[in-house]
Coordinates of C-alpha atoms in Angstrom, one line a residue:
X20 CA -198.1 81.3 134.3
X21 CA -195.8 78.9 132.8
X22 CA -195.7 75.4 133.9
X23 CA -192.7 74.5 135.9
X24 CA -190.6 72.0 134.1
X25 CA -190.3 68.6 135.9
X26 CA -188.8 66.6 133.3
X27 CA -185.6 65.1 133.8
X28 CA -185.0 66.3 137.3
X29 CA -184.3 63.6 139.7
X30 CA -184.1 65.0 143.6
X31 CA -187.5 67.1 144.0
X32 CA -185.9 69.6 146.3
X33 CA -183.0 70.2 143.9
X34 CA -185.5 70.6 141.4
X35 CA -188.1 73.0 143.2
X36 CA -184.5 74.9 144.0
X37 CA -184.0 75.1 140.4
X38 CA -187.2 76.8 138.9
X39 CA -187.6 78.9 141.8
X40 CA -184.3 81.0 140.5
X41 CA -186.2 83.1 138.4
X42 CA -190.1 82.6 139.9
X43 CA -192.2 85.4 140.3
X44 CA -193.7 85.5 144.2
X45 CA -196.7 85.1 143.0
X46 CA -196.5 82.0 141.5
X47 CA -194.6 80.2 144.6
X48 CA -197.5 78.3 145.7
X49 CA -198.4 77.1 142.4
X50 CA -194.5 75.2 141.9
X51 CA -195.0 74.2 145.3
X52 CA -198.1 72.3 144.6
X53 CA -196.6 71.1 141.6
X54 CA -193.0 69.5 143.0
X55 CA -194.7 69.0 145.9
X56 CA -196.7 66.2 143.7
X57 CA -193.7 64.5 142.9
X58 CA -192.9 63.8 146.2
X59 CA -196.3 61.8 146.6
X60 CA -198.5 64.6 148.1
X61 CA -202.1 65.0 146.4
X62 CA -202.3 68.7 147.5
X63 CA -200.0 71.5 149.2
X64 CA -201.5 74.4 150.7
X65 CA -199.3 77.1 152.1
X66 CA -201.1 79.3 154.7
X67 CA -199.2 82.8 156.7
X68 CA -200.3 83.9 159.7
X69 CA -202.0 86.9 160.2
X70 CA -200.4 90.4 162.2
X71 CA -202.1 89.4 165.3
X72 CA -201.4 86.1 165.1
X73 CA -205.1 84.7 165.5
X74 CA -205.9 83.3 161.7
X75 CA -203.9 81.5 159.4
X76 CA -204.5 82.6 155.8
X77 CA -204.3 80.4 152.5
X78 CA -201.6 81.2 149.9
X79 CA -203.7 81.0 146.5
X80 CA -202.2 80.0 143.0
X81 CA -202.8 78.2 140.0
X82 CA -203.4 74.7 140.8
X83 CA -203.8 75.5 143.9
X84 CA -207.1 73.9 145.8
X85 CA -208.9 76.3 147.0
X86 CA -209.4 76.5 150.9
X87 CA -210.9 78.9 154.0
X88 CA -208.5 80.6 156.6
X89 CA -208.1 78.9 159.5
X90 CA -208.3 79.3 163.1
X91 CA -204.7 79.4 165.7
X92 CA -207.1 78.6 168.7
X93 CA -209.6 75.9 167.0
X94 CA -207.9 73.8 164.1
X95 CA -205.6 71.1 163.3
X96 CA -203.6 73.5 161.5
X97 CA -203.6 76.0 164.6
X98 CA -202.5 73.2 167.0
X99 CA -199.3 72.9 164.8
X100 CA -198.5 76.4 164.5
X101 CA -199.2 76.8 168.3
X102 CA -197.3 73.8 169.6
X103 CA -194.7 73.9 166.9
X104 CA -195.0 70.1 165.9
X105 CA -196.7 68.1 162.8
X106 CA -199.8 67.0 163.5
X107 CA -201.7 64.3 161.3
X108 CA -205.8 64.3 160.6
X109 CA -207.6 61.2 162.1
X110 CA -207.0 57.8 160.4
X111 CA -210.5 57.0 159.3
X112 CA -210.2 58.4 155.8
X113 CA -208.7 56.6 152.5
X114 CA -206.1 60.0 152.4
X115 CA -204.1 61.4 155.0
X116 CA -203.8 65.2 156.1
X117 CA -200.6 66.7 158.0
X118 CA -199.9 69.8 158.9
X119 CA -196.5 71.2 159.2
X120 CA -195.2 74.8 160.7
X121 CA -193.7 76.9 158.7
X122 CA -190.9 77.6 160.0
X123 CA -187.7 80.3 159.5
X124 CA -185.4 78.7 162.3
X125 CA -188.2 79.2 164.9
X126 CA -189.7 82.1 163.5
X127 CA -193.2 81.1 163.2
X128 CA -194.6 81.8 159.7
X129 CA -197.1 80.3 159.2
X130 CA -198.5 76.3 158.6
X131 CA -198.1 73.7 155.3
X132 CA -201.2 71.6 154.7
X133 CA -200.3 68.4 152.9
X134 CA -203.1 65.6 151.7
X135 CA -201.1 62.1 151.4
X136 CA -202.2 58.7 150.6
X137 CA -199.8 56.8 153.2
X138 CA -199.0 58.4 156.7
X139 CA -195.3 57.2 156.8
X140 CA -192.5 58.4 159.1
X141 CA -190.8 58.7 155.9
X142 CA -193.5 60.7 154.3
X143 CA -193.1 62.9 157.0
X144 CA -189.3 63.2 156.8
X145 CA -189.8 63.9 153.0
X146 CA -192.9 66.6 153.8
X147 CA -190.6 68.3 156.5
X148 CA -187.6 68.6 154.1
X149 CA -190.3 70.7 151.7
X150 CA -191.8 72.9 154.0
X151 CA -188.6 74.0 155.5
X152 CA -187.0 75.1 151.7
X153 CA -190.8 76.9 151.5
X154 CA -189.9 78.3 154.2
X155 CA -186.7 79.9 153.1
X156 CA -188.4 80.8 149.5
X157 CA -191.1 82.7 151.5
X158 CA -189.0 84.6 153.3
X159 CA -186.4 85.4 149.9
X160 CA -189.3 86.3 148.4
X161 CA -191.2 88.2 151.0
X162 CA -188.0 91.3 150.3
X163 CA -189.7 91.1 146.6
X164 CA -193.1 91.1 146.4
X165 CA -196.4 93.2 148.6
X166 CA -198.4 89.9 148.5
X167 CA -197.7 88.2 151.8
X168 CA -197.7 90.9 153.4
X169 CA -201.1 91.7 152.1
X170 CA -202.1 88.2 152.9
X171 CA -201.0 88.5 156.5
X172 CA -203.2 92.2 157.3
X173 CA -207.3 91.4 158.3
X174 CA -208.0 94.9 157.7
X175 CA -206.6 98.2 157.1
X176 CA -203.4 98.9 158.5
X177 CA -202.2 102.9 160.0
X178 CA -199.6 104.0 158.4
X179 CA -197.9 104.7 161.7
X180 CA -198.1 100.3 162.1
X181 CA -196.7 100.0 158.5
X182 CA -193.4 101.9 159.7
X183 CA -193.1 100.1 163.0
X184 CA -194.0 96.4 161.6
X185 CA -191.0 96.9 158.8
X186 CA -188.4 98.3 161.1
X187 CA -189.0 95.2 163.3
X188 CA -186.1 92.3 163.8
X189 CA -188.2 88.7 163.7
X190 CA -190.3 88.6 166.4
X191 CA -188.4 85.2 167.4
X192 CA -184.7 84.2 167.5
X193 CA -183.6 81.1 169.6
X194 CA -180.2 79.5 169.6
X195 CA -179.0 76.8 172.6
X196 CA -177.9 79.8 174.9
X197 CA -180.9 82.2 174.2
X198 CA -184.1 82.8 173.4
X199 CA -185.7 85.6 171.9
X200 CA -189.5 86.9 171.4
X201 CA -191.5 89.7 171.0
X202 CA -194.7 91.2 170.0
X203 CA -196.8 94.6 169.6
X204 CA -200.0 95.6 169.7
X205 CA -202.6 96.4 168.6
X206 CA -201.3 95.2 165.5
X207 CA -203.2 97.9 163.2
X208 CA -202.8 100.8 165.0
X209 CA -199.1 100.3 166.8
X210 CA -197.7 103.7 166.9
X211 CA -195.0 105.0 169.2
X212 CA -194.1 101.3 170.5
X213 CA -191.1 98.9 169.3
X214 CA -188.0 96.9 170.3
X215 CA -184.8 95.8 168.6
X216 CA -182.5 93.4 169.5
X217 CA -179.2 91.6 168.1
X218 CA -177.6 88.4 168.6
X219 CA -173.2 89.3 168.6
X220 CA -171.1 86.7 169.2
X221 CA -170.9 86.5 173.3
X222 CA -173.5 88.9 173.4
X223 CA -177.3 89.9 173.0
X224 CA -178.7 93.8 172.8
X225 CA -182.1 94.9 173.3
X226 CA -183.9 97.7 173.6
X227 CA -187.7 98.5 174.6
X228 CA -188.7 101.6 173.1
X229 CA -192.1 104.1 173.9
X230 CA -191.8 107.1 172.1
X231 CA -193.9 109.9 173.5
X232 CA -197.6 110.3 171.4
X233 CA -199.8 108.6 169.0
X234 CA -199.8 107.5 165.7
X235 CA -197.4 108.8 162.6
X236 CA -195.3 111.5 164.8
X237 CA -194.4 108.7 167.1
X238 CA -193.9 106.6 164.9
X239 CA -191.0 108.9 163.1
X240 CA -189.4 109.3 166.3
X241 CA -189.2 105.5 167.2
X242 CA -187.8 104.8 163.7
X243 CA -185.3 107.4 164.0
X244 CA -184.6 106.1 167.4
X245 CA -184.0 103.1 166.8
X246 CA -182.0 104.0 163.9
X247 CA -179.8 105.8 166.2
X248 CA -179.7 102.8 168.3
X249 CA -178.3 100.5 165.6
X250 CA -175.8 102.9 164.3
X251 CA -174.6 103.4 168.2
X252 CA -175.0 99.3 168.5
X253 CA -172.9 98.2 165.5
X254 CA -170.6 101.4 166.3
X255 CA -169.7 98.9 169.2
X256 CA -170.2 101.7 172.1
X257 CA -170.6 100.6 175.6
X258 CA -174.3 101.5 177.0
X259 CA -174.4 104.7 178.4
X260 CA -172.9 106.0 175.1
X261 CA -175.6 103.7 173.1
X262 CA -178.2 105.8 175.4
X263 CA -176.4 109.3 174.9
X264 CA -176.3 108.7 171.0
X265 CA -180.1 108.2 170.8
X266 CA -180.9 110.3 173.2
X267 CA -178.9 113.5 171.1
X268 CA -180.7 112.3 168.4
X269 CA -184.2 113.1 169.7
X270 CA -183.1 116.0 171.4
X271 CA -181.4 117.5 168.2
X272 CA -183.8 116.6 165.3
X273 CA -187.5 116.7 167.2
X274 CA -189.0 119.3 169.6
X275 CA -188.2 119.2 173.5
X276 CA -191.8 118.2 174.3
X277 CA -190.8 114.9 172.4
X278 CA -188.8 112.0 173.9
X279 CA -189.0 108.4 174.6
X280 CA -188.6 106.3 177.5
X281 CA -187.1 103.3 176.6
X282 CA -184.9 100.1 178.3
X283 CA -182.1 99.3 176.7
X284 CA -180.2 96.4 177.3
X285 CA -176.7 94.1 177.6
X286 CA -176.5 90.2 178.5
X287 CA -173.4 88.5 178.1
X288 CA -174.2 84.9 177.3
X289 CA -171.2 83.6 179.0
X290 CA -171.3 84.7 182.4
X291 CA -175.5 85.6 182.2
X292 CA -174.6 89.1 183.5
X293 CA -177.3 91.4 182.4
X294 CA -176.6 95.3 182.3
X295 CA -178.8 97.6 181.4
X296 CA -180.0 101.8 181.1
X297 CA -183.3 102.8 182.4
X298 CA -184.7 105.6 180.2
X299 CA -187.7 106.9 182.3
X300 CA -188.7 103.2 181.2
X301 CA -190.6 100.0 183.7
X302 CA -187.7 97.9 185.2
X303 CA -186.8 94.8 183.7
X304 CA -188.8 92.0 185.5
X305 CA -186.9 88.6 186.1
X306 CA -189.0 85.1 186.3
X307 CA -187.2 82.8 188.7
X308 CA -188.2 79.5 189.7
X309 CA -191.9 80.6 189.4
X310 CA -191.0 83.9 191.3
X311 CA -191.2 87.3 190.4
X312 CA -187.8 89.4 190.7
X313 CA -187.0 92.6 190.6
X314 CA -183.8 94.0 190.3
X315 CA -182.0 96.6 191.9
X316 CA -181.5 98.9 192.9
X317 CA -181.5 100.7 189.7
X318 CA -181.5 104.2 189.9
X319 CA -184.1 105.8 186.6
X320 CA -182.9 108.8 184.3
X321 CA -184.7 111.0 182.2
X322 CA -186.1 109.7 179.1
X323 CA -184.5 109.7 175.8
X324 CA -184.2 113.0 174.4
X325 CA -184.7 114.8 178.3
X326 CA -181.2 113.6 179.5
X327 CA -178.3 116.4 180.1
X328 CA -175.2 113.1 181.0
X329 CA -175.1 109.8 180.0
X330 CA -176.8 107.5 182.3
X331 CA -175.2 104.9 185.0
X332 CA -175.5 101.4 184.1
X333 CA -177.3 98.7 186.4
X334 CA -176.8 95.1 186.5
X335 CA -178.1 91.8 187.9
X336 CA -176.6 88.4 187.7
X337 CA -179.0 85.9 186.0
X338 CA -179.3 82.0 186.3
X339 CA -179.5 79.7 183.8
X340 CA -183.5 79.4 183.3
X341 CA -184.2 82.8 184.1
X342 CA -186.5 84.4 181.6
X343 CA -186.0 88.3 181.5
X344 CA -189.2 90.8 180.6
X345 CA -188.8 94.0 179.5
X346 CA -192.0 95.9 178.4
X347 CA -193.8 98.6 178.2
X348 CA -196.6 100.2 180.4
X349 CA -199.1 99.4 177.9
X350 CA -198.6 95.8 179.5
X351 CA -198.9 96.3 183.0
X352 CA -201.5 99.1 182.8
X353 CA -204.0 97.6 180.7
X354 CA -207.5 98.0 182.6
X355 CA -210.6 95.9 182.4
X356 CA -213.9 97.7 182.8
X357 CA -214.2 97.4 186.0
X358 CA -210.9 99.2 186.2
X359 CA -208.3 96.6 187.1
X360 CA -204.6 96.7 186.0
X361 CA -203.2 93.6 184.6
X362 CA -199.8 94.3 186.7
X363 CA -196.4 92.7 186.8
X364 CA -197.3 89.9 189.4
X365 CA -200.4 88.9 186.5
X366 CA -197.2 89.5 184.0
X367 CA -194.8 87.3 185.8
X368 CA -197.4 84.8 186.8
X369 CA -198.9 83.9 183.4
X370 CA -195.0 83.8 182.0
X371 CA -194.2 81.3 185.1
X372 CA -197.4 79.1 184.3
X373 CA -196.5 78.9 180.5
X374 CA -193.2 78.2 180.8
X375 CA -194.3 75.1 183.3
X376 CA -196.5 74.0 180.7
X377 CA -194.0 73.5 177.9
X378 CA -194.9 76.5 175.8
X379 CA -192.3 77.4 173.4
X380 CA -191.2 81.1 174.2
X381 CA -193.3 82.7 171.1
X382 CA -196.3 81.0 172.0
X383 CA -196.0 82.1 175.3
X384 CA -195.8 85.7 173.9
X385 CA -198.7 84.9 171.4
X386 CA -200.7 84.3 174.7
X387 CA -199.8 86.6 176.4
X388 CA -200.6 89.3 174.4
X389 CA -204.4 87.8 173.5
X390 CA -204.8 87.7 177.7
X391 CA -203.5 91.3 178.0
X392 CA -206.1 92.4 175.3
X393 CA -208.7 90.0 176.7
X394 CA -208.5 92.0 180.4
X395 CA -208.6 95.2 178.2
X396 CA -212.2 93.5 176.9
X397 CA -210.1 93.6 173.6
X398 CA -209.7 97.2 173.3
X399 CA -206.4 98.6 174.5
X400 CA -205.8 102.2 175.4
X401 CA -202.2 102.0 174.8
X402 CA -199.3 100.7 172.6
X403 CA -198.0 97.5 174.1
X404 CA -194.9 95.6 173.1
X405 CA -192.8 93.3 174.9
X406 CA -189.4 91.0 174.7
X407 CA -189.0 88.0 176.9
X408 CA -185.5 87.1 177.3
X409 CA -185.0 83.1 178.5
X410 CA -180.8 83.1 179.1
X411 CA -179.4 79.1 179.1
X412 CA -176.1 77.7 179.4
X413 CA -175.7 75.6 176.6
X414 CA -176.3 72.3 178.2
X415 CA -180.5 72.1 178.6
X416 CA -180.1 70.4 175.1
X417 CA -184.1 71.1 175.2
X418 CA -185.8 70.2 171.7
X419 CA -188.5 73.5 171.6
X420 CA -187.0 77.2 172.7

């Protein structure tokens, strides 16, 4: 690898801009280290967390020091990533340590390790400006380039996960009237599970999607569904046609002992009305002021691919601070040994407690899903994905989503 050229460049950023243009993904780590340098830092390690969420994992290069993946739950680099906030090493050492999520808008990527000789707030203001244009090159460069991805997997990944992990939107999206995360599992093996969602203007879709079966059959028909849900979405239909168009879909291009149940979705973010089709699908669960709501009454249809009219559309009003949860049963029926369902109260309890606590809405999700697999004594016997919806007003001005 070439050396990038520092010489006669006075802004770092502007200058790490520059010889990116043309820089091979493979060899980001390496000019990060280098311009990172010039900014004062002794060392820059980037690290990407893994599918599941549980390790973060060291982006190697030339000149890069080497360095061990890292723990979520039990580091000083996991404590950033969870909580979403730079964390310095003690002050007992002649250098300084911080750590700094990775961040695309509040998309969780990863974490930045940065050794310093002075623990400045202006250090800090100078280390943040880096790690979010890293940021942004990882994700440019992640449409180019196998290595992150490969980076990210702990062991071999299904096929029928590969499809399902690259049809995915980003697992969070959070603006100052909505919030937005989700998650699958298990990571290596998702099959006939996924979700979509989009952000319009005055409006949010989503859609919960459990396409009947196991590994690479359902995994073609949730693609194509979903597929058929986009082209419906940005066709700009109104629900039940959104439903109809998937559901013809299924029914014409797969067998009839295929279909999906699925939830699929409407909030406008102006009024906080929520409308919705149930395709054979769990309702929609609503956390309210540490209560669990249900809405209704909601009358079920057939599921995707099984249903001879377009469905009727139900609806609920939401308040501001209402988180909305729509899932599939792999949630609420996972069983421990002893034979125990986790259930929607569990559900809507452990979303209650963690919003209370001041989780950010994709660490809640994070932990959520390790507690589902943890009652499942980390084995689950079904797909399980998940959206939690958190609808605000505008005015909470809150700092974390």
């Amino acid at each position: 690898m070439s050396s990038p050229d520092l010489a006669g460049t006075g802004d770092p950023l502007r200058a790490l801009l520059r010889d990116v243009h043309l820089l091979a993904p493979d060899q980001l780590s390496a000019v990060v280290a280098a311009h990172g340098r010039r900014l004062g830092a002794r060392e820059i390690v980037i690290y990407l967390v893994d599918y599941e969420q549980v390790l973060l994992q060291p982006l190697r290069g030339e000149g890069v020091p080497p360095r061990q993946e890292l723990s979520v739950e039990g580091s000083l680099a996991g404590r950033a990533f969870r909580q979403v906030e730079v964390v310095w090493s003690p002050a007992h050492s002649r250098t300084r340590r911080l750590w700094v999520p990775l961040l695309d808008g509040v998309e969780r990527l990863g974490v930045v390790e940065i050794v310093v000789d002075t623990a400045t707030a202006t250090v800090e203001d100078e280390m943040r400006a880096l790690v979010g244009l890293v940021a942004e090159l990882v994700v440019v460069n992640d449409n180019y380039t196998d290595i992150f991805a490969q980076l990210r997997r702990r062991r071999t990944m299904s096929l029928a996960a590969e499809i399902q992990w690259d049809l995915l939107p980003p697992l969070t999206f959070a603006s100052d009237r909505v919030v937005i995360s989700g998650a699958l599992e298990p990571a290596y093996d998702i099959g006939g599970d996924t979700f979509d969602y989009a952000v319009n203007g005055p409006t949010v879709d989503l859609m919960v999607l459990d396409a009947v079966g196991h590994g690479l059959p359902a995994a073609v028909l949730a693609s194509t569904a979903v597929g058929a849900y986009r082209h419906a979405r940005r066709e700009m239909r109104d629900l039940p046609d959104v439903a109809a168009a998937v559901n013809d879909v299924i029914a014409g291009e797969f067998s009839g002992s295929r279909f999906a149940t699925a939830a699929i979705a409407r909030l406008h973010l102006d009024t906080g009305q929520l409308r919705w089709v149930n395709a054979g699908h769990p309702h929609p669960l609503i956390v309210r002021d540490g209560g669990l709501l249900v809405p209704g009454p909601c009358k079920p249809h057939p599921p995707l691919g099984l249903q001879l009219r377009k469905p009727d559309v139900c609806e609920t009003q939401l308040r501001p601070g209402d988180r909305v949860i729509l899932y599939t049963d792999g949630i609420v029926e996972a069983r421990s040994p002893a034979g125990e369902f986790f259930g929607e109260e569990r559900l809507a309890d452990f979303v209650h407690r963690a919003s209370a606590a001041g989780d950010p809405a994709p660490e809640t999700v994070r932990r959520l899903m390790r507690h589902v697999l943890a009652h499942q004594a980390d084995h689950l016997q079904d797909d399980a994905s998940i959206i939690v919806l958190e609808w605000r007003t505008g005015d909470e001005r809150r700092l974390e989503p």
